N, CA, C and O of each residue as an XYZ file, in Angstrom:
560
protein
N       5.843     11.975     17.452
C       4.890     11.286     16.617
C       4.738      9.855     17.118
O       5.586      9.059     17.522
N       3.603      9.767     16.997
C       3.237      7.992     17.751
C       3.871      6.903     16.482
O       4.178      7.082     15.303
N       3.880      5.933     17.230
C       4.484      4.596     16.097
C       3.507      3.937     15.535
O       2.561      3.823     16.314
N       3.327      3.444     14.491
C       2.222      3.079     13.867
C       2.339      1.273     14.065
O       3.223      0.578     13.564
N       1.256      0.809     14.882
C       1.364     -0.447     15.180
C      -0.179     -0.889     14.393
O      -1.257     -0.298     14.446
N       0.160     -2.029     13.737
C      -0.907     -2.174     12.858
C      -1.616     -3.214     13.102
O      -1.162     -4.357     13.162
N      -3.043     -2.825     13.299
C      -4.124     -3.771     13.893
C      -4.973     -4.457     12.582
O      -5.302     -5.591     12.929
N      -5.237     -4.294     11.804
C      -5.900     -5.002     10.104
C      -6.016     -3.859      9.507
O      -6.033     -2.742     10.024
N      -6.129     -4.265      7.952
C      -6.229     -4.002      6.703
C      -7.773     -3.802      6.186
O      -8.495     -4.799      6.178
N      -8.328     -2.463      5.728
C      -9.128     -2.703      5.388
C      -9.952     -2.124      3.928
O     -10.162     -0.926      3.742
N     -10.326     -3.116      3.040
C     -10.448     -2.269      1.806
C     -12.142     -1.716      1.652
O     -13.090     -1.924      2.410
N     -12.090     -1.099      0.622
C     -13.375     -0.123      0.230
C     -13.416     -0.139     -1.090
O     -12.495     -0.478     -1.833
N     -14.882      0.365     -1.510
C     -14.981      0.848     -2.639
C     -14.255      2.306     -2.861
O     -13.544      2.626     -3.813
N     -14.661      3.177     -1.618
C     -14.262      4.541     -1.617
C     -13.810      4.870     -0.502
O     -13.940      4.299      0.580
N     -13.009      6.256     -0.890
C     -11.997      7.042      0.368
C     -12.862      7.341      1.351
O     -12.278      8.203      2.007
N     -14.037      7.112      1.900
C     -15.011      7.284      2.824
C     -15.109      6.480      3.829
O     -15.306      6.778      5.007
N     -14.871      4.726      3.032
C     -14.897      3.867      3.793
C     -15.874      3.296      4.318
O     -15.877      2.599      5.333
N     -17.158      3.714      3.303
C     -18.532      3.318      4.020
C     -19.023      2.185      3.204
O     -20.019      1.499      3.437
N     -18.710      2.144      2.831
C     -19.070      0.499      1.806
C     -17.919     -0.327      1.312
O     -17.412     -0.541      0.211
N     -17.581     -0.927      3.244
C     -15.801     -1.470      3.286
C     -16.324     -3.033      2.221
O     -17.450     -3.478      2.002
N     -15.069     -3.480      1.796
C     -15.768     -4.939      1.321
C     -15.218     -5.969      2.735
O     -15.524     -7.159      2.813
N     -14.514     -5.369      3.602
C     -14.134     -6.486      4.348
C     -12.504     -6.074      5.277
O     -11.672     -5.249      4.900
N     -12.448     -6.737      6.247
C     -11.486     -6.261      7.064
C     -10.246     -8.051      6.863
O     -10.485     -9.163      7.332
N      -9.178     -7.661      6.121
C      -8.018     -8.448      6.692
C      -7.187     -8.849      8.050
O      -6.387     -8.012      8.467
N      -7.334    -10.083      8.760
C      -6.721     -9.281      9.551
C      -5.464    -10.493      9.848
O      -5.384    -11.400      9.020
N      -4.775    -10.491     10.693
C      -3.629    -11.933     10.784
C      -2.318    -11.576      9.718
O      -1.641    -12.325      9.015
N      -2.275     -9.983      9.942
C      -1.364     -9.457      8.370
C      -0.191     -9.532      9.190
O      -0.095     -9.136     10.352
N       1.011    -10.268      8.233
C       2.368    -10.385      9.082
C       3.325     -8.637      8.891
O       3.473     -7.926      7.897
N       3.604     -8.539      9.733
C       3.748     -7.017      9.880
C       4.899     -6.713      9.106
O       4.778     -5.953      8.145
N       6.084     -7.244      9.418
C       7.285     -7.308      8.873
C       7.320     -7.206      7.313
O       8.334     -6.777      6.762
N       6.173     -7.613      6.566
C       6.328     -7.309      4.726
C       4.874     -6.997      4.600
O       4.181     -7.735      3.899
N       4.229     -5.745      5.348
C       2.737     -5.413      5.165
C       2.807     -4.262      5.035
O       1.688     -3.750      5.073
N       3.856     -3.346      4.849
C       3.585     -1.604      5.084
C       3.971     -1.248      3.619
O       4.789     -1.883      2.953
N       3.050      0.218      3.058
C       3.428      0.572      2.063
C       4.435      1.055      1.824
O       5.031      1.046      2.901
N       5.005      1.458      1.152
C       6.290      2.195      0.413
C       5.775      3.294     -0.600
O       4.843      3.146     -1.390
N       6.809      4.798     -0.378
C       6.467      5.105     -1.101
C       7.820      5.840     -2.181
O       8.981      5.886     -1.774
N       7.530      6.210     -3.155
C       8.971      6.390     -3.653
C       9.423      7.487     -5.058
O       9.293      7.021     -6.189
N       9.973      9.006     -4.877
C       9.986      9.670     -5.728
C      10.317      9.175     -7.354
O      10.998      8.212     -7.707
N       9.774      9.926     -7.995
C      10.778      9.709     -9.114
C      11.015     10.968     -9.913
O      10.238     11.795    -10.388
N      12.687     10.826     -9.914
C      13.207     12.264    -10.501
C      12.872     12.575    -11.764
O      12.168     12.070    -12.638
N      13.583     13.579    -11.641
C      13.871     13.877    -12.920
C      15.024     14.662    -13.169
O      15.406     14.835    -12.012
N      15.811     15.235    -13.862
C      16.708     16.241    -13.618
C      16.773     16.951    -14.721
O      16.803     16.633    -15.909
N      16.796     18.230    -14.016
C      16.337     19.760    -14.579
C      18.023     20.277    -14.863
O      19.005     19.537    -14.830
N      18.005     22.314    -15.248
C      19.022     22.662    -15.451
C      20.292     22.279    -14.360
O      19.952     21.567    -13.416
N      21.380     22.599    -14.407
C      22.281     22.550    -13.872
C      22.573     21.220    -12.525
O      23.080     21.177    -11.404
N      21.974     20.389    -13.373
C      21.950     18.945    -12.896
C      21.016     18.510    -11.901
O      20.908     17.424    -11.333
N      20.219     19.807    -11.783
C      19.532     19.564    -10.229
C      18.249     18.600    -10.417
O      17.541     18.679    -11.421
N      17.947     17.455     -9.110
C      16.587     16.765     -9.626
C      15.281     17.122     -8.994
O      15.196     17.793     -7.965
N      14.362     16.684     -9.601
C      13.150     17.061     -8.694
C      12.513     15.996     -8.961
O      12.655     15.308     -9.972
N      11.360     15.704     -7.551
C      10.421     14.703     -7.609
C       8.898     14.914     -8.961
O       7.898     15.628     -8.898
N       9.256     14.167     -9.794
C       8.186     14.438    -11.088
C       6.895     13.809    -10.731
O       5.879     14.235    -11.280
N       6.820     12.863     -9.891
C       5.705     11.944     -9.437
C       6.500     10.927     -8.651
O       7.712     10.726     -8.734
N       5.303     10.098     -7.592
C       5.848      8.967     -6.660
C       5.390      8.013     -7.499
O       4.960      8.085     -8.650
N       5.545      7.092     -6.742
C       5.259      5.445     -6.739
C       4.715      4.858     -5.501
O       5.542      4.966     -4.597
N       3.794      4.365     -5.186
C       3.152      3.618     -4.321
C       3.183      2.346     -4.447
O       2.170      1.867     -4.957
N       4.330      1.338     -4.040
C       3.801     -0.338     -3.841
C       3.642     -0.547     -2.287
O       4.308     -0.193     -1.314
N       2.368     -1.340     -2.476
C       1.612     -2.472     -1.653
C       1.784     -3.517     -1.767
O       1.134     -4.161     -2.591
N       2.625     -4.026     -1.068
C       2.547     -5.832     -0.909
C       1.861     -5.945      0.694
O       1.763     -4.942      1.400
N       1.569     -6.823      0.989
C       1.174     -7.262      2.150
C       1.189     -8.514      2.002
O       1.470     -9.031      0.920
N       0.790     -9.411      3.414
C       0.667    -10.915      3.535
C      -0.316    -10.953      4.562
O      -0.402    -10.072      5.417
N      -1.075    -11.969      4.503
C      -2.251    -12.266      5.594
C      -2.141    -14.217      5.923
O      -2.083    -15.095      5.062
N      -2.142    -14.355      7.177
C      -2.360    -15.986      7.373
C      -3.943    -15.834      7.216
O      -4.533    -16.830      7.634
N      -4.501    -15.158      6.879
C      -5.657    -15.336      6.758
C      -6.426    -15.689      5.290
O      -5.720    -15.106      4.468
N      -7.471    -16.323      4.593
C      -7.710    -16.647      3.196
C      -9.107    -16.042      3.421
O      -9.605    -15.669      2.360
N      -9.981    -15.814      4.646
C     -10.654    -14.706      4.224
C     -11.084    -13.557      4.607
O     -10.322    -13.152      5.484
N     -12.121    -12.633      4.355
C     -12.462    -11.714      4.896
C     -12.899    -11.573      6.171
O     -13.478    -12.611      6.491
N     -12.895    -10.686      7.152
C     -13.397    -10.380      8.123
C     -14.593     -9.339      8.487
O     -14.890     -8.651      7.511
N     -15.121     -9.143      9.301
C     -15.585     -8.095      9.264
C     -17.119     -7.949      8.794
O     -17.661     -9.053      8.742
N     -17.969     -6.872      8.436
C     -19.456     -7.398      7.668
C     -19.210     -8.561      6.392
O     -20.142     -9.350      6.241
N     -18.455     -8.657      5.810
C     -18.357     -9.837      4.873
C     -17.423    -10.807      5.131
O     -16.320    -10.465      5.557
N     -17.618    -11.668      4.989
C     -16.489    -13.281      4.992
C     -15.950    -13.769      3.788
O     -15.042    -14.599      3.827
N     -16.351    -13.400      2.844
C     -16.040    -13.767      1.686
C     -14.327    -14.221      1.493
O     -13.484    -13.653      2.189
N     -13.933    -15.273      0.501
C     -12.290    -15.259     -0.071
C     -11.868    -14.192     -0.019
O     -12.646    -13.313     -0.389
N     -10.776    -13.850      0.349
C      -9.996    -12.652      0.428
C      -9.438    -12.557     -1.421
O      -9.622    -11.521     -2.060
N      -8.853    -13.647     -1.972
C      -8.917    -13.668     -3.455
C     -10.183    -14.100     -4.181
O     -10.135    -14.064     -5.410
N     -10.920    -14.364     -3.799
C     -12.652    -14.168     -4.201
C     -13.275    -13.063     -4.495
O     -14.246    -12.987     -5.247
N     -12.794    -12.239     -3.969
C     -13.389    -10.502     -4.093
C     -13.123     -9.890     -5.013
O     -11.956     -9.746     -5.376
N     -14.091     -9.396     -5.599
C     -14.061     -8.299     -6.359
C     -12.773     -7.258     -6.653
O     -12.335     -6.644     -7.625
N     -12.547     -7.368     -5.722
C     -11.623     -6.166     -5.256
C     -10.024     -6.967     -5.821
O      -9.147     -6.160     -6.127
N      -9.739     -8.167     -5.925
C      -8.224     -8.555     -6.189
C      -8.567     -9.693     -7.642
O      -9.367    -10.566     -7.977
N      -7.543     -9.079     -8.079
C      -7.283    -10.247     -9.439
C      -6.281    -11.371     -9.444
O      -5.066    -11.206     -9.338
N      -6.752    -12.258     -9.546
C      -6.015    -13.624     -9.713
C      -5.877    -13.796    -10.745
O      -5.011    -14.661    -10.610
N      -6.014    -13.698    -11.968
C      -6.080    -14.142    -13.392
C      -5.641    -13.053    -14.660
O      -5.545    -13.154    -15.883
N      -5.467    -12.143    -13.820
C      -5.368    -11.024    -15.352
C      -6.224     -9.893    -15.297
O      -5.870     -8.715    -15.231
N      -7.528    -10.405    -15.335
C      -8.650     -9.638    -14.918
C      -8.725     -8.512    -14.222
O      -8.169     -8.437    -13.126
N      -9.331     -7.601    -14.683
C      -9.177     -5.984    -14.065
C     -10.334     -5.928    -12.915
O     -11.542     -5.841    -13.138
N      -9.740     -5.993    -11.710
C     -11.038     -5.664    -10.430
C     -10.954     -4.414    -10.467
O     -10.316     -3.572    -11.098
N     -11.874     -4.451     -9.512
C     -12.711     -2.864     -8.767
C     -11.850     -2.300     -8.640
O     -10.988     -3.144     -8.394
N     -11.248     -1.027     -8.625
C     -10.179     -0.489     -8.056
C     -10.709     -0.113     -6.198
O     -11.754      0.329     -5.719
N      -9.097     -0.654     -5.449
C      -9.614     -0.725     -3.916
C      -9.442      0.442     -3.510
O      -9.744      1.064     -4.528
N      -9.084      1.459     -2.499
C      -8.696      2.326     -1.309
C      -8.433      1.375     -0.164
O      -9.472      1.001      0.380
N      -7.440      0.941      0.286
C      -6.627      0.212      1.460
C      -6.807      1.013      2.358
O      -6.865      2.188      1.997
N      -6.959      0.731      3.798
C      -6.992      1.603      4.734
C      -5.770      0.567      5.790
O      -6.135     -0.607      5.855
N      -5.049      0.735      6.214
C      -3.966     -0.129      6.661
C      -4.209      0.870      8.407
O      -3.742      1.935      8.810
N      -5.131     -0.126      9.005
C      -5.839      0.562     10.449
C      -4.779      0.196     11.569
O      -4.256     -0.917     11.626
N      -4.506      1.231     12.461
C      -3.679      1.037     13.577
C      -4.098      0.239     14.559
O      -5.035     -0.511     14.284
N      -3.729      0.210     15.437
C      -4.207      0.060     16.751
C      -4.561      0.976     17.913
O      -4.041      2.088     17.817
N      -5.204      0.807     18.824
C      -5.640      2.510     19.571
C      -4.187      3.102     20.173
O      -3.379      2.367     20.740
N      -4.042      4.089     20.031
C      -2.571      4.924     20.101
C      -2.001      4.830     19.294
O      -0.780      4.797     19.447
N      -2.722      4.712     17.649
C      -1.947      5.127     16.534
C      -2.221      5.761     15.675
O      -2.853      6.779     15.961
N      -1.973      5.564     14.527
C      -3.138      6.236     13.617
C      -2.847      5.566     12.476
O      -1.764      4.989     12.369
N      -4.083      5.550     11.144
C      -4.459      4.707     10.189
C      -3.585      5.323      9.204
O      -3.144      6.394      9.620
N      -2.979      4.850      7.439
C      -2.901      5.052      6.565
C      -3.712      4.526      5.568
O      -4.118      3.379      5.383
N      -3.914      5.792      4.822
C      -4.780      5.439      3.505
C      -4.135      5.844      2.359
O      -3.319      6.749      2.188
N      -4.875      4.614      1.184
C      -4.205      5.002     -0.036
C      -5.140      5.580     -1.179
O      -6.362      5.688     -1.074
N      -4.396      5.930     -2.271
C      -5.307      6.024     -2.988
C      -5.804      5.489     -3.991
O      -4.795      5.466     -4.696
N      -6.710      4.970     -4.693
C      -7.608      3.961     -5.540
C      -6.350      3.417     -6.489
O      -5.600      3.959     -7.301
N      -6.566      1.564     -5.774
C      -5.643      0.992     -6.508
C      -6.453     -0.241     -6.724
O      -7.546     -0.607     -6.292
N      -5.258     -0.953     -7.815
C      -5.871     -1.950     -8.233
C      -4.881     -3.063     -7.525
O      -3.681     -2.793     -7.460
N      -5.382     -4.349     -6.978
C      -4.903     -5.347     -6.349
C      -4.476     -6.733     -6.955
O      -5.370     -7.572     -7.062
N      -3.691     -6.937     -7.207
C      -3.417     -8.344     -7.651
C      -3.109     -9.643     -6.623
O      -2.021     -9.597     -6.049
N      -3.835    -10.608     -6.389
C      -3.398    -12.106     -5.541
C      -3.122    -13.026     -5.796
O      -3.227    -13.343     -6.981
N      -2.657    -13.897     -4.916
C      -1.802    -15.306     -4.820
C      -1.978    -15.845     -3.973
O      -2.591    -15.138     -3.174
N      -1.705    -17.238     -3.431
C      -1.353    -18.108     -2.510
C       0.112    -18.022     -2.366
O       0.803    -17.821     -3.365
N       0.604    -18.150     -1.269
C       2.045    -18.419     -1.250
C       2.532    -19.839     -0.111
O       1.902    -20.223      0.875
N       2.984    -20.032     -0.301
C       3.212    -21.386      0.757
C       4.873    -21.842      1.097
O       5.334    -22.904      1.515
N       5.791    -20.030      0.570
C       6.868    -20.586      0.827
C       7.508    -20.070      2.155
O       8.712    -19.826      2.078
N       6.969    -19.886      3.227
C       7.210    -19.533      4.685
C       6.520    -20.883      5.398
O       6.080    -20.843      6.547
N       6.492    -21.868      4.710
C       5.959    -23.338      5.210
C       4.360    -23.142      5.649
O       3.790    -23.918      6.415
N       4.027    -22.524      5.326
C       2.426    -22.266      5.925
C       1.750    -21.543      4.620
O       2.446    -21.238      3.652
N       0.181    -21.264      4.673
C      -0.587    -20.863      3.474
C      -0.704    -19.419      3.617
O      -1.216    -19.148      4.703
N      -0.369    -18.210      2.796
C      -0.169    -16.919      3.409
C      -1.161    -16.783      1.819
O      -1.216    -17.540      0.850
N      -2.020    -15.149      2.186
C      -2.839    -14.713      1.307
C      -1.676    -13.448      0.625
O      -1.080    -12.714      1.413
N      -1.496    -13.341     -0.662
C      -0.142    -12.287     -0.591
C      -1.212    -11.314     -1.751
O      -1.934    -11.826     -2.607
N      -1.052     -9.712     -1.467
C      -1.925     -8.877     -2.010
C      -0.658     -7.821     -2.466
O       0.189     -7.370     -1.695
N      -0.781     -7.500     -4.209
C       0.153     -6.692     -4.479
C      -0.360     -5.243     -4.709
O      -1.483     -5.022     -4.254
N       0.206     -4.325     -5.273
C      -0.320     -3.371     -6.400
C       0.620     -2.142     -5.755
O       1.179     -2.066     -4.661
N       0.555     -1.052     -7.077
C       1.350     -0.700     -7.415
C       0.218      0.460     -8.068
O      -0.813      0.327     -8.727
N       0.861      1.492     -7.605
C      -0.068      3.380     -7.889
C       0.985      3.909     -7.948
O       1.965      3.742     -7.222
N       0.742      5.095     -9.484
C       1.445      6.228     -9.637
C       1.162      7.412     -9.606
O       0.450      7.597    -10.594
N       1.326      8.643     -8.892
C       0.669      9.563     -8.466
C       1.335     10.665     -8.144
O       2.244     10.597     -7.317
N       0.908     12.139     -8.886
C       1.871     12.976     -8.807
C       1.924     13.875     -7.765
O       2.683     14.835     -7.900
N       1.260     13.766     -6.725
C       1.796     14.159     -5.511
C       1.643     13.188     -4.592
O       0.696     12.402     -4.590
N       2.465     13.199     -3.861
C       2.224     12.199     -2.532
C       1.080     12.399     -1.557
O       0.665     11.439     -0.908
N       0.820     12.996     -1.492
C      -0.735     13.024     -0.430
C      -1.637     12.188     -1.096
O      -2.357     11.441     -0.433
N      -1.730     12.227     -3.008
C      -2.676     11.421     -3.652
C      -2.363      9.820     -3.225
O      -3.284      9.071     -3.552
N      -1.176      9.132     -2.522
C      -0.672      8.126     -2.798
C      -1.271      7.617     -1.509
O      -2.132      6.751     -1.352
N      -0.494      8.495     -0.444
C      -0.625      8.043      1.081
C      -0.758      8.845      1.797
O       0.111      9.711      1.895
N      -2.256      8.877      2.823
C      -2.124      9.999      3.682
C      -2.408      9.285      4.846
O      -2.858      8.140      4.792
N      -2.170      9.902      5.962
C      -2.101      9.558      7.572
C      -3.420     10.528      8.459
O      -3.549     10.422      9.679
C-alpha cells in the first residue's frame, strides 16, 4: 500500500466535490490527519463490539486563507464556526500528492481559531463525526 503524503485540504459542499469552497494548503502535517476510533460496547460473556466510530479532525494551516477558485478567510467561510454558530456542514477531502491517494470524510461540521502558540499565526480547524460504520466516517 502506498504512503499517504499530503498535498492540501480540500472542503465541499458535497461528497462529489464539485462545488469545492476552496483548497487549504501550507497544512502542517504532523497534527493534520484524521483519526478514527471504535466505540464498544460489551455484549454476553464479556465480549465487545464496535457499536459506532468517532471521527476527529483537527488540522493546522500557516495559511489564513483559501486557495484555489475562492480566496476567501479560511475562518470567513461558511463552512467553519468561530462563534457558536452552526455552518454548512463540510466533506474534507484531505488530497495526496501524485503516488498517493486522497481521504474523504463524511459531512461534518467545522469549528475555528487562530492559534499563535508555535510562535507564528496557524489557522486551527476542528470537528468531530459520529458514525456507525466506518466507511460513513472515512474512506480512501
Amino acid at each position: 500500500m502506498a504512503k499517504f503524503i499530503l498535498d492540501k485540504v480540500t472542503l465541499s459542499d458535497g461528497n462529489n466535490y464539485d462545488a469545492d469552497e476552496g483548497d487549504i494548503t501550507n497544512v502542517i502535517v504532523e497534527a493534520s490527519l484524521p483519526t478514527i476510533e471504535p466505540n464498544q460496547v460489551t455484549i454476553e460473556n464479556g465480549q465487545l463490539v464496535n457499536e459506532s466510530y468517532t471521527v476527529n479532525i483537527e488540522m493546522r494551516t500557516k495559511s489564513t486563507n483559501l486557495s484555489g477558485s475562492k480566496t476567501n478567510a479560511i475562518l470567513a467561510s461558511g463552512h467553519v464556526s468561530t462563534d457558536g454558530t452552526l455552518p454548512i456542514k463540510s466533506y474534507i477531502r484531505f488530497v495526496g500528492a501524485s503516488n498517493s491517494f486522497n481521504i474523504s470524510t463524511g459531512a461534518i461540521y467545522l469549528n475555528g481559531y487562530e492559534d499563535y502558540s508555535n510562535g507564528r499565526i496557524e489557522t486551527v480547524l476542528t470537528g468531530t463525526l459520529e458514525v456507525i460504520s466506518a466507511t460513513d466516517g472515512l474512506t480512501s
